[in-house]
Coordinates of C-alpha atoms in Angstrom, one line a residue:
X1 CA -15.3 -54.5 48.2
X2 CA -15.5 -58.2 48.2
X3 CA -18.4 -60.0 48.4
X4 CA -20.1 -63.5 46.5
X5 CA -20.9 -63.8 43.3
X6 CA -23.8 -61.3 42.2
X7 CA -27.3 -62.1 42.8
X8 CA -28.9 -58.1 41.6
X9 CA -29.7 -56.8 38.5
X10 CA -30.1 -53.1 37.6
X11 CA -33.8 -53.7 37.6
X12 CA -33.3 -54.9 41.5
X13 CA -30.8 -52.1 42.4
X14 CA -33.4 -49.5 41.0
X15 CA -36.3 -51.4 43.5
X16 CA -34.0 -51.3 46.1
X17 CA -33.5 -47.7 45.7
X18 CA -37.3 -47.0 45.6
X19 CA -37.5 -48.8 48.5
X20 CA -35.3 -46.5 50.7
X21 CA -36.5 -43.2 49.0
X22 CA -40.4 -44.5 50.3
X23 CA -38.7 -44.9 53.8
X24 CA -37.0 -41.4 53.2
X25 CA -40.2 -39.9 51.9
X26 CA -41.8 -40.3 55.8
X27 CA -39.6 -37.2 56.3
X28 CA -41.6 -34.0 56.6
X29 CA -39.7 -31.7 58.1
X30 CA -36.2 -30.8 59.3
X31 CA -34.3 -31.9 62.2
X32 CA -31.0 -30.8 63.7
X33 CA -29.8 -33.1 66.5
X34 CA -26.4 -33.0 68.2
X35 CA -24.8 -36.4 67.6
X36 CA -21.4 -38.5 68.0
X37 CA -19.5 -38.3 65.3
X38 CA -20.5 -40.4 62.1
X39 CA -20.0 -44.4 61.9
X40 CA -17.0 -45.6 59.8
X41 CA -17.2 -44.5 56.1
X42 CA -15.2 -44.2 52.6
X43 CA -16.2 -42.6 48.9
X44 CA -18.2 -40.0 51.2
X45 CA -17.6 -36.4 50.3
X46 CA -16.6 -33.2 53.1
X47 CA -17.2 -29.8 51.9
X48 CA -16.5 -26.3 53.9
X49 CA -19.2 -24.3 54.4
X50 CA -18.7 -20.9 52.3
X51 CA -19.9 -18.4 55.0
X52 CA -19.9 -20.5 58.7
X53 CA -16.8 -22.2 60.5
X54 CA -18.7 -25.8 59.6
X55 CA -17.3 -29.0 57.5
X56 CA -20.7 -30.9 55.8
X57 CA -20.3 -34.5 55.0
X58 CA -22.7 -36.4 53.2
X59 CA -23.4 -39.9 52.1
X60 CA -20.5 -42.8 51.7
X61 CA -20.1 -46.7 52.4
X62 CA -19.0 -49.1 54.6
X63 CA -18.5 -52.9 53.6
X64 CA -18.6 -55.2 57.1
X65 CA -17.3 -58.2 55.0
X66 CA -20.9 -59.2 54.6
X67 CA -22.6 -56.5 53.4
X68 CA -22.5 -53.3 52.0
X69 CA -23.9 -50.2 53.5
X70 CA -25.0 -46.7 51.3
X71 CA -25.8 -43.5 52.9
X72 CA -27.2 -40.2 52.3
X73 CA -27.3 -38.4 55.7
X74 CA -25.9 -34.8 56.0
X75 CA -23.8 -34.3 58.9
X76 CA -22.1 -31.2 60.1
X77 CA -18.7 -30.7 62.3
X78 CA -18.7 -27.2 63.6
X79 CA -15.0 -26.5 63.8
X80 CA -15.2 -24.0 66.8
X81 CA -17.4 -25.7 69.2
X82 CA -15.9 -29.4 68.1
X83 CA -19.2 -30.8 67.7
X84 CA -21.7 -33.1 65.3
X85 CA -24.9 -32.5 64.5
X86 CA -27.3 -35.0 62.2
X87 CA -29.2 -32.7 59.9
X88 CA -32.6 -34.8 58.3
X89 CA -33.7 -32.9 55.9
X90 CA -36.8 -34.3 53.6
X91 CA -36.6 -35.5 50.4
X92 CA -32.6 -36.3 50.5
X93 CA -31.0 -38.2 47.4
X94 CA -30.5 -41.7 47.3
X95 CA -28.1 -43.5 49.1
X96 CA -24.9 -43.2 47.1
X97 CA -21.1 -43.3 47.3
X98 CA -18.2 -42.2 45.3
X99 CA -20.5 -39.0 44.4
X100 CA -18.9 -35.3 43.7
X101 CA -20.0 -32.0 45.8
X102 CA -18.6 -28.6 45.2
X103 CA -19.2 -25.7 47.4
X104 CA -20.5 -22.4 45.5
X105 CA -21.4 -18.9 47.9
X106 CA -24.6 -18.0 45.8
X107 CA -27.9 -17.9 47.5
X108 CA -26.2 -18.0 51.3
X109 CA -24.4 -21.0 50.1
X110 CA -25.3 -24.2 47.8
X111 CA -23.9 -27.9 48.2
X112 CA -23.9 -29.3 44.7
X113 CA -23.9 -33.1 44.3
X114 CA -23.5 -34.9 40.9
X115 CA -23.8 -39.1 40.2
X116 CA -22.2 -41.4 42.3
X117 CA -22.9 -45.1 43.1
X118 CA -25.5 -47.6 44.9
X119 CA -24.1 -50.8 44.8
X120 CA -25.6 -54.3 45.6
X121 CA -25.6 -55.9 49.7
X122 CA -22.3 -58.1 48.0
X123 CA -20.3 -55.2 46.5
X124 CA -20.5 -56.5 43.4
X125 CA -23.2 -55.0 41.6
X126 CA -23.3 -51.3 40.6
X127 CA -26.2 -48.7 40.1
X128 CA -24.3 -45.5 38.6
X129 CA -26.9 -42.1 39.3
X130 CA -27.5 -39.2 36.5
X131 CA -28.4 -36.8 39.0
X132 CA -27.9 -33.4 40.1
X133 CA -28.9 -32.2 43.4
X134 CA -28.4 -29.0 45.1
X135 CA -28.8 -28.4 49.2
X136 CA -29.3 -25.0 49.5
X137 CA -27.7 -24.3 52.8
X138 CA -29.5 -21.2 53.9
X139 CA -33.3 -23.0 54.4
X140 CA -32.0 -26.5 54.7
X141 CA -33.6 -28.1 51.4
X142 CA -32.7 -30.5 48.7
X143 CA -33.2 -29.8 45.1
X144 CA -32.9 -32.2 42.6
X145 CA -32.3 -30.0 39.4
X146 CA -32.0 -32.7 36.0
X147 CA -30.7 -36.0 35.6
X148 CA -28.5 -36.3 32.6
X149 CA -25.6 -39.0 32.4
X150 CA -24.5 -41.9 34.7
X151 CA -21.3 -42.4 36.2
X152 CA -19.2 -42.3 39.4
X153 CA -15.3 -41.9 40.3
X154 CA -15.3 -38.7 38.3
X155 CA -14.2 -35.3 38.9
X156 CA -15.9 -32.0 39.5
X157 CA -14.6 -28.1 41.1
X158 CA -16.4 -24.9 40.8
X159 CA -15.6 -22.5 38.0
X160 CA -17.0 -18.7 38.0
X161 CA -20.2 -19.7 38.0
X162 CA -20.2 -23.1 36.1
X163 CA -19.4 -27.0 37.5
X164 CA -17.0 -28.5 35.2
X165 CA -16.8 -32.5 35.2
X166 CA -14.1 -34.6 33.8
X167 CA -13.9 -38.6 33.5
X168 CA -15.8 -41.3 35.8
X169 CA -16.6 -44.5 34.7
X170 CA -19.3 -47.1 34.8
X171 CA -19.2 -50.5 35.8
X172 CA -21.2 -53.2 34.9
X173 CA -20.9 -57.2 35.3
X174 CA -19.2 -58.0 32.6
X175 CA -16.7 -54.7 31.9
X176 CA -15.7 -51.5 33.0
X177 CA -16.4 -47.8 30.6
X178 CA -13.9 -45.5 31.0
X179 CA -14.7 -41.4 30.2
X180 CA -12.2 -38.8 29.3
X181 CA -15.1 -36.2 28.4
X182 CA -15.5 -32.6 29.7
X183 CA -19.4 -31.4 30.6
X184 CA -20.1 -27.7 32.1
X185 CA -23.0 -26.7 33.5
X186 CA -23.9 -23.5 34.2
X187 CA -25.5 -22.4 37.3
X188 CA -27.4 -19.4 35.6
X189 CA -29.2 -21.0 33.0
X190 CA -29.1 -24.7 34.7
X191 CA -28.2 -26.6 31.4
X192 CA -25.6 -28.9 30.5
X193 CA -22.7 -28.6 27.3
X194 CA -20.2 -30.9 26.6
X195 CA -16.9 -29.9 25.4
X196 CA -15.0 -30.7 23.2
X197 CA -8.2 -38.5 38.5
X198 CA -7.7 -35.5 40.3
X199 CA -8.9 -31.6 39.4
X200 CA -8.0 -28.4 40.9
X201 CA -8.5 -24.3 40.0
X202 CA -4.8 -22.9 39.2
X203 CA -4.6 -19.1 40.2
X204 CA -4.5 -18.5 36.5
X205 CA -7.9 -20.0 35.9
X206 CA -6.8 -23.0 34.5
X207 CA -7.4 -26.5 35.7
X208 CA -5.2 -29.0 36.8
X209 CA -6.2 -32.9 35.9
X210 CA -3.6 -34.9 37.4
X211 CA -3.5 -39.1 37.6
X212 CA -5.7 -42.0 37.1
X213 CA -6.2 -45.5 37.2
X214 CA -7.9 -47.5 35.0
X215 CA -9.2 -51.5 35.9
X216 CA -8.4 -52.9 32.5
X217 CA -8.4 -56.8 34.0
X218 CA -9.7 -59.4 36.5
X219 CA -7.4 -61.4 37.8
X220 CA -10.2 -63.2 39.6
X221 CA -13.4 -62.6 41.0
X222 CA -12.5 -59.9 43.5
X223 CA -9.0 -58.6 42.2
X224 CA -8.9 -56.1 39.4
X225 CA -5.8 -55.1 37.3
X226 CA -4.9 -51.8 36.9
X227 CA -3.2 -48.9 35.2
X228 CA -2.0 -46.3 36.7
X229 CA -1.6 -42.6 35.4
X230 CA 0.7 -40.3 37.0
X231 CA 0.5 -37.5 33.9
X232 CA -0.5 -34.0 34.4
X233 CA -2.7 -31.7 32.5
X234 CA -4.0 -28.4 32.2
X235 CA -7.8 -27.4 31.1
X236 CA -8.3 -24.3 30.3
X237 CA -10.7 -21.7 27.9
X238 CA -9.4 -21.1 24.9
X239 CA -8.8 -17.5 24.0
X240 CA -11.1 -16.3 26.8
X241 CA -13.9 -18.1 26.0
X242 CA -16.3 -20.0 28.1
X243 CA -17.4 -22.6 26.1
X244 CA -14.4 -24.3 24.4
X245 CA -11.7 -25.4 26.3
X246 CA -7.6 -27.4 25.2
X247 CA -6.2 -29.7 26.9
X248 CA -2.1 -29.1 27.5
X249 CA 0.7 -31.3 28.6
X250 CA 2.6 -30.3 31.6
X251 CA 5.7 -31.3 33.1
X252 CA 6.1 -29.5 36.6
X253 CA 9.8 -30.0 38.5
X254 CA 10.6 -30.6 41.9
X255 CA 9.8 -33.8 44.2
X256 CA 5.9 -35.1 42.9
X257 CA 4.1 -38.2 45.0
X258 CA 5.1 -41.6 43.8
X259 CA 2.5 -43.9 41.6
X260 CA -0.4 -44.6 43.1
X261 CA -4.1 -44.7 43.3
X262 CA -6.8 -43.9 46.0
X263 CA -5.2 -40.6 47.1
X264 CA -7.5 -37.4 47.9
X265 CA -6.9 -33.7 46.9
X266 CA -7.8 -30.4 48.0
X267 CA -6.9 -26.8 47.5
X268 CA -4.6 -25.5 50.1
X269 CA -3.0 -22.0 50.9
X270 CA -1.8 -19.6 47.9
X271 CA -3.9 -21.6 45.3
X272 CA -1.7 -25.0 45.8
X273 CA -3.4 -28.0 45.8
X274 CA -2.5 -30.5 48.0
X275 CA -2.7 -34.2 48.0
X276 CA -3.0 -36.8 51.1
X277 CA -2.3 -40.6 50.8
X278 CA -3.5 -43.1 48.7
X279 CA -2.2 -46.8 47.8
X280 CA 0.9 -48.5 45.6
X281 CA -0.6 -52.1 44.4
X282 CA 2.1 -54.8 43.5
X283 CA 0.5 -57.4 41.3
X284 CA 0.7 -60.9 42.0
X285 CA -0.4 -63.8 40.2
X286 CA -3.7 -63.9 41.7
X287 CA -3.6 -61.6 44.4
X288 CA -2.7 -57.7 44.8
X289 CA -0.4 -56.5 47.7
X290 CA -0.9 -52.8 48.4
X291 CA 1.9 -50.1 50.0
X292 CA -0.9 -47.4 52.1
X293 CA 0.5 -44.3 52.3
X294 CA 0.0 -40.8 54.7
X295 CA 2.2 -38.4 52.8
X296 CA 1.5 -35.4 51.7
X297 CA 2.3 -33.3 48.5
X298 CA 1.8 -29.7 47.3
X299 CA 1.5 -28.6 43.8
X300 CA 2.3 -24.6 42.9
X301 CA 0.5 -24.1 39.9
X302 CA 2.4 -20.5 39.7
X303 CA 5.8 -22.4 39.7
X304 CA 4.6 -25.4 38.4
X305 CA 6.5 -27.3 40.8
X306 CA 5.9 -30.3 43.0
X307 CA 6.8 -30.2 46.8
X308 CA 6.7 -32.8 49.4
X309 CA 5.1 -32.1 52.7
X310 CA 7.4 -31.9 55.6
X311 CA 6.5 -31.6 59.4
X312 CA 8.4 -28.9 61.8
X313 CA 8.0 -30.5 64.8
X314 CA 7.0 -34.3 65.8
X315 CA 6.6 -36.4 62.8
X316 CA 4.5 -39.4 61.5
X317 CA 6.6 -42.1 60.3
X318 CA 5.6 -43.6 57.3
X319 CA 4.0 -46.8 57.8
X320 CA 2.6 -50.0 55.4
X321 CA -0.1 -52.2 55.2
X322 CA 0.2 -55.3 52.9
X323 CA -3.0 -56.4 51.4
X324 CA -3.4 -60.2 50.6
X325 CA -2.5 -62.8 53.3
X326 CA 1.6 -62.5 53.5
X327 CA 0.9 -60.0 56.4
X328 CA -1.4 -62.8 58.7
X329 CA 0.9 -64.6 61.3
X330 CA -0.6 -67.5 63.5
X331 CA -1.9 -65.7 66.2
X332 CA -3.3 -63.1 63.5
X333 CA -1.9 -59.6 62.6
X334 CA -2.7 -56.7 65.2
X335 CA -4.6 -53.7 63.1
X336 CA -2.9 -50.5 63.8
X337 CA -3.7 -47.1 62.8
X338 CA -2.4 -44.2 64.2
X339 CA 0.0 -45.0 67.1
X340 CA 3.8 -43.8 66.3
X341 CA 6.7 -46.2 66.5
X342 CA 10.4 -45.6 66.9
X343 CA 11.3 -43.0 64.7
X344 CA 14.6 -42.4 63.0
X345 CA 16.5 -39.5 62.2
X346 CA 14.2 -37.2 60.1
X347 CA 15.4 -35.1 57.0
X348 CA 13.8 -31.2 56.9
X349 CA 14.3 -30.1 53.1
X350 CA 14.1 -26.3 52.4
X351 CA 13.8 -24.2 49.9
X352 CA 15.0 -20.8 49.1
X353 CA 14.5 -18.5 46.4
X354 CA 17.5 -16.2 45.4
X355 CA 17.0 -12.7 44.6
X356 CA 17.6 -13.6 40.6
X357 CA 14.9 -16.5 40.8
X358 CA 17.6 -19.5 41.8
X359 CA 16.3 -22.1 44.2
X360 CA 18.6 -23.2 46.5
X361 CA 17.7 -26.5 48.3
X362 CA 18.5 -26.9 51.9
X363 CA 18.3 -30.7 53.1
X364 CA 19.0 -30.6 56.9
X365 CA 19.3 -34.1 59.0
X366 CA 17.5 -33.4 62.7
X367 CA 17.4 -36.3 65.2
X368 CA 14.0 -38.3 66.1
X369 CA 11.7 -35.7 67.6
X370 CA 11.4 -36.8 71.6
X371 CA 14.3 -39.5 71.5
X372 CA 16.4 -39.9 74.9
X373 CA 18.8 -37.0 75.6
X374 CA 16.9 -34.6 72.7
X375 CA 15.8 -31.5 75.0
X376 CA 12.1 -30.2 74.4
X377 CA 12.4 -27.1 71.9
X378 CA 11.5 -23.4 73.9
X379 CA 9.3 -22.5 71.1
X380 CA 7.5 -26.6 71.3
X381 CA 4.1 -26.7 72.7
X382 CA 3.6 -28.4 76.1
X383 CA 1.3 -31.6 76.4
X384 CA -1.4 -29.5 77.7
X385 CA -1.2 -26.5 75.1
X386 CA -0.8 -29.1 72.1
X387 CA -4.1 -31.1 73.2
X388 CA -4.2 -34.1 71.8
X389 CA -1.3 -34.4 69.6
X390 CA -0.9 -37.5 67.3
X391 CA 2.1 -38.7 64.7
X392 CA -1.1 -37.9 62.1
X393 CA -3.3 -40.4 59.9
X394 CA -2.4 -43.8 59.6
X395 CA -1.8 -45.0 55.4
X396 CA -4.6 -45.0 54.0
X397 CA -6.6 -44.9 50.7
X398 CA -10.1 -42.6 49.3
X399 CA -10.1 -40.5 53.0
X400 CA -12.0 -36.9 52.5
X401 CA -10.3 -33.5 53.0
X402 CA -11.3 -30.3 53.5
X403 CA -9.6 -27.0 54.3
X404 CA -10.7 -24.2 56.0
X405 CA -8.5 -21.0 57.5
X406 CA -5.2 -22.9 56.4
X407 CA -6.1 -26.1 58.6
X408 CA -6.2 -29.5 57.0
X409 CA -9.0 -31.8 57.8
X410 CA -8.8 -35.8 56.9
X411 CA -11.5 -38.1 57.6
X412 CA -12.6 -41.2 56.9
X413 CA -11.0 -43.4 54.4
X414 CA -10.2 -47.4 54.4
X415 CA -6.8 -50.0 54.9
X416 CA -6.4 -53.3 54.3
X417 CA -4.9 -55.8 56.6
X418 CA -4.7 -59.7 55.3
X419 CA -8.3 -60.1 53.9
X420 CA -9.7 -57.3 56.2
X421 CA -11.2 -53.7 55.1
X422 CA -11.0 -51.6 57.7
X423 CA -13.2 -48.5 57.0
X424 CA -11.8 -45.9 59.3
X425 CA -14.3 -42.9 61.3
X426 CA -11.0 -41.1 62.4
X427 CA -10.8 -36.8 62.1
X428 CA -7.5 -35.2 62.2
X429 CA -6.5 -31.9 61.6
X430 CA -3.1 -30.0 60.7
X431 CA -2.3 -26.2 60.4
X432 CA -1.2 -25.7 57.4
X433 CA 0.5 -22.2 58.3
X434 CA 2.5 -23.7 60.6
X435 CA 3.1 -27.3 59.9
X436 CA 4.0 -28.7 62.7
X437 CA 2.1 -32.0 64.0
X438 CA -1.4 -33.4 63.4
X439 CA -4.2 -33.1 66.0
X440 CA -6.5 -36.0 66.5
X441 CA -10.1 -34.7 67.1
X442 CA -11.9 -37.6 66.5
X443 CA -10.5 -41.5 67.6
X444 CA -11.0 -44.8 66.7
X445 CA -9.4 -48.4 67.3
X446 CA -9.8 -50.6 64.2
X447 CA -9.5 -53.8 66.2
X448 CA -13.1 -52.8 67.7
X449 CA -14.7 -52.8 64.4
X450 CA -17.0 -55.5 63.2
X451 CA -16.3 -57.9 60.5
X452 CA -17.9 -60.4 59.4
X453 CA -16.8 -63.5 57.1
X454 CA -18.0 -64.0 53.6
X455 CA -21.1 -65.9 53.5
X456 CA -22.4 -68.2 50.7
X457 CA -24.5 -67.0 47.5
X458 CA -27.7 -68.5 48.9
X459 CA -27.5 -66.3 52.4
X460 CA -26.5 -63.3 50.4
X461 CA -29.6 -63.7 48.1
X462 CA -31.9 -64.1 51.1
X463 CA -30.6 -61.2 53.0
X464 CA -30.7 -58.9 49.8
X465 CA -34.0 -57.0 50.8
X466 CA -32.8 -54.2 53.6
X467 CA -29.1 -55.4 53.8
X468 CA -28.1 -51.7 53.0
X469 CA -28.6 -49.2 55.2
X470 CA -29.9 -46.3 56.5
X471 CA -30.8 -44.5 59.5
X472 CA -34.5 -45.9 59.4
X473 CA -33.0 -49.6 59.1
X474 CA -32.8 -51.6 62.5
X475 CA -30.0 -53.0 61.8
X476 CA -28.4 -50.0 60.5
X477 CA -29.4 -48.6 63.9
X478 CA -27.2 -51.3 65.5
X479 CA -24.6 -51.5 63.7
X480 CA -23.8 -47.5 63.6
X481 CA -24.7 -47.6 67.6
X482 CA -21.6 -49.7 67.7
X483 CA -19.4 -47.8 65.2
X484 CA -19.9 -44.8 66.6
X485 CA -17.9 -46.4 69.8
X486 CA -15.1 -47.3 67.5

């Protein structure tokens, strides 16, 4: 996020906080109202529901080039009936963004939400939370269970019946703290232990830690340098036991996503996990320039092998947005996100497994889907049974997934165009079973989406008292009212 120079302490961040938990504490009872779908957000976090056909998304930012917006509201997407409902529910957490949530099936179901971030109205100042909350899904109520230790960008999954959460950081004005520590805490007994990127469960009961990045310098006031990891590891007890676990190198074959950072992950069919997007960044003197990406990737953990994503029938081409000002023309650069564009011949790569364990690749070259002279497949779905069928996601970076009966959801996430974030509201979907195209449920045009140019210290400092939002906030109010029209 960009922004002026900072103007908050922690001291203000925490006031500012207390000032939007009084406004959440008017809350005094529940309400369910049916709703468009949410504004434009990134660092949110979308769950499945463990008993009902319903995706939960809560909290997240948006960043209008001005100011930056926090949230806590709890929104759910009933799959079936393609539909939104707002869910208030008193006593919420604080805003927050970049938090974890993990889905467990105790007690009808529980939404478990560790730390995260509440940042200043410039983006540049950072509150990291210690928190634990649980929504307990069958009565609709928050819990918060203990505060412990600060920190955001980290990792959590569900294990039996423990959380386990690896790295995060915390940011402050002057550096960054990077963790590589392990903390388990039990959902029996409600305590914390420590022990001795990316998680996933492996079938095995293991769990996979795979890439990083790491800001280990400013090149100027609102351009980081990084590091980034593409290593794998595996987590797991040692000898059976619950409360040590060893950390071991891995090295899985086949085809695994290029270097890059920003990318989401989510466990897919047969225990895979699967991982969507994310961004390259090319360093420049004093400016970074950033490849966007909408691939996808599997990961068998039984094969330990790597495997790239390819679509049966129409298919996305991979597309690029430059960050920095090389991309701005004259007249401007049109903002483009979904929309597919000639498409070239596209390569279908199989694999088969011979009866003595071989793998025999297949690479097979088929012509554009839908080019001139290319008949329409018998076994194709027609315009009207297909619905509306899109080349899939454009690039992008920190979107949220979820997956439910073998179907891929993607939401959310952020591009950059010249100077321009463009915080994205978008829902597609893909079957996962079949593979063949994505299906747009939710819309949006990014060239309807506010933005606002960077103001001086002095405004910022003025407008710091209810800059970020909430649903209580007027001009929250009208700025969602118009996002939810993107």
């Amino acid at each position: 996020m960009r922004g002026a120079e900072s103007v908050c302490s922690e001291e203000d961040l925490e006031a500012l906080i207390a000032h939007f938990q009084t406004l959440d504490a008017k809350r005094t009872q529940t309400v369910e109202a049916p709703c468009p779908p949410p504004s434009p957000r990134l660092n949110a976090s979308l769950s499945v529901h463990p008993e009902k056909d319903e995706l939960i998304l809560f909290g997240g930012e948006y960043f209008n080039g001005q100011k930056t917006f926090l949230y806590n509201e709890l929104y759910v997407y009933n799959i079936r009936k393609d539909t939104w409902t707002k869910v208030d529910i008193p006593s919420p957490p604080p805003r927050r963004c970049a938090h974890q949530a993990v889905v467990v099936p105790q007690g009808g179901g529980q939404l478990w939400v560790f730390g995260g971030e509440f940042a200043s109205p410039n983006g540049e100042q950072f509150y990291h939370y210690k928190d634990l909350w649980v929504l307990h899904l069958a009565t609709k109520t928050w819990e918060q269970v203990k505060r412990s230790f600060g920190r955001s960008g980290h990792r959590m999954v569900a294990w039996k019946r423990q959380l386990i959460l690896f790295v995060g950081f915390h940011e402050s004005a002057r550096d960054y703290i990077y963790y590589n520590d392990v903390y388990t805490f039990n959902l029996d007994t409600f305590t914390w232990s420590k022990s001795g990127c990316q998680m996933s469960v492996t079938p095995q009961g293991g769990i996979i830690i795979y890439g990083a990045t790491r800001n280990s310098k400013r090149v100027k006031k609102d351009v980081d340098r990084g590091t980034r990891h593409s290593d794998m590891f595996l987590l797991k007890p040692e000898d059976g036991r619950e409360d040590k676990w060893v950390w071991t190198r891995m090295n899985p074959s086949g085809v695994k996503p290029t270097p890059r950072s920003g990318f989401s992950a989510a466990m897919a069919l047969n225990h895979q996990t699967l991982f969507f997007g994310g961004v390259c960044d090319e360093e420049e003197e004093e400016s970074l320039a950033g490849e966007f990406f909408n691939d996808l990737y599997f990961y068998d953990a039984t094969r330990n092998r790597w495997f790239e994503g390819q679509l049966k029938g129409p298919k996305s081409e991979k597309k690029k947005r430059r960050r920095g000002r090389k991309e701005e023309s004259e007249g401007g650069s049109k903002l483009a996100c979904g929309g597919a564009g000639t498409q070239g011949p596209v390569q279908v790569v199989k694999e088969v497994v011979a009866e003595d364990g071989t793998v025999v690749t297949i690479k097979q070259v088929l012509a554009a889907p839908g080019s001139a002279g290319q008949p329409r497949s018998e076994d194709e779905d027609s315009p009207e049974e297909a619905g509306s069928s899109a080349p899939g996601p454009c690039p992008r970076s920190n979107a949220m997934l979820a997956v439910k009966h073998g179907v891929l959801y993607v939401y959310g996430g952020m591009f950059e165009a010249g100077d321009r974030q463009v915080t994205l509201s978008d829902l597609h979907c893909l079957d996962l079973h079949r593979m063949e195209a994505w299906k747009a449920l939710v819309e949006m045009d990014p060239e309807t989406q506010e933005w606002l140019e960077e103001t001086d210290s002095e405004e910022d400092s003025e407008e710091v008292e209810g800059a970020e939002g909430g649903d209580e906030d007027e001009d929250e109010d009208s700025r969602e009212e118009s996002g939810a029209e993107d």
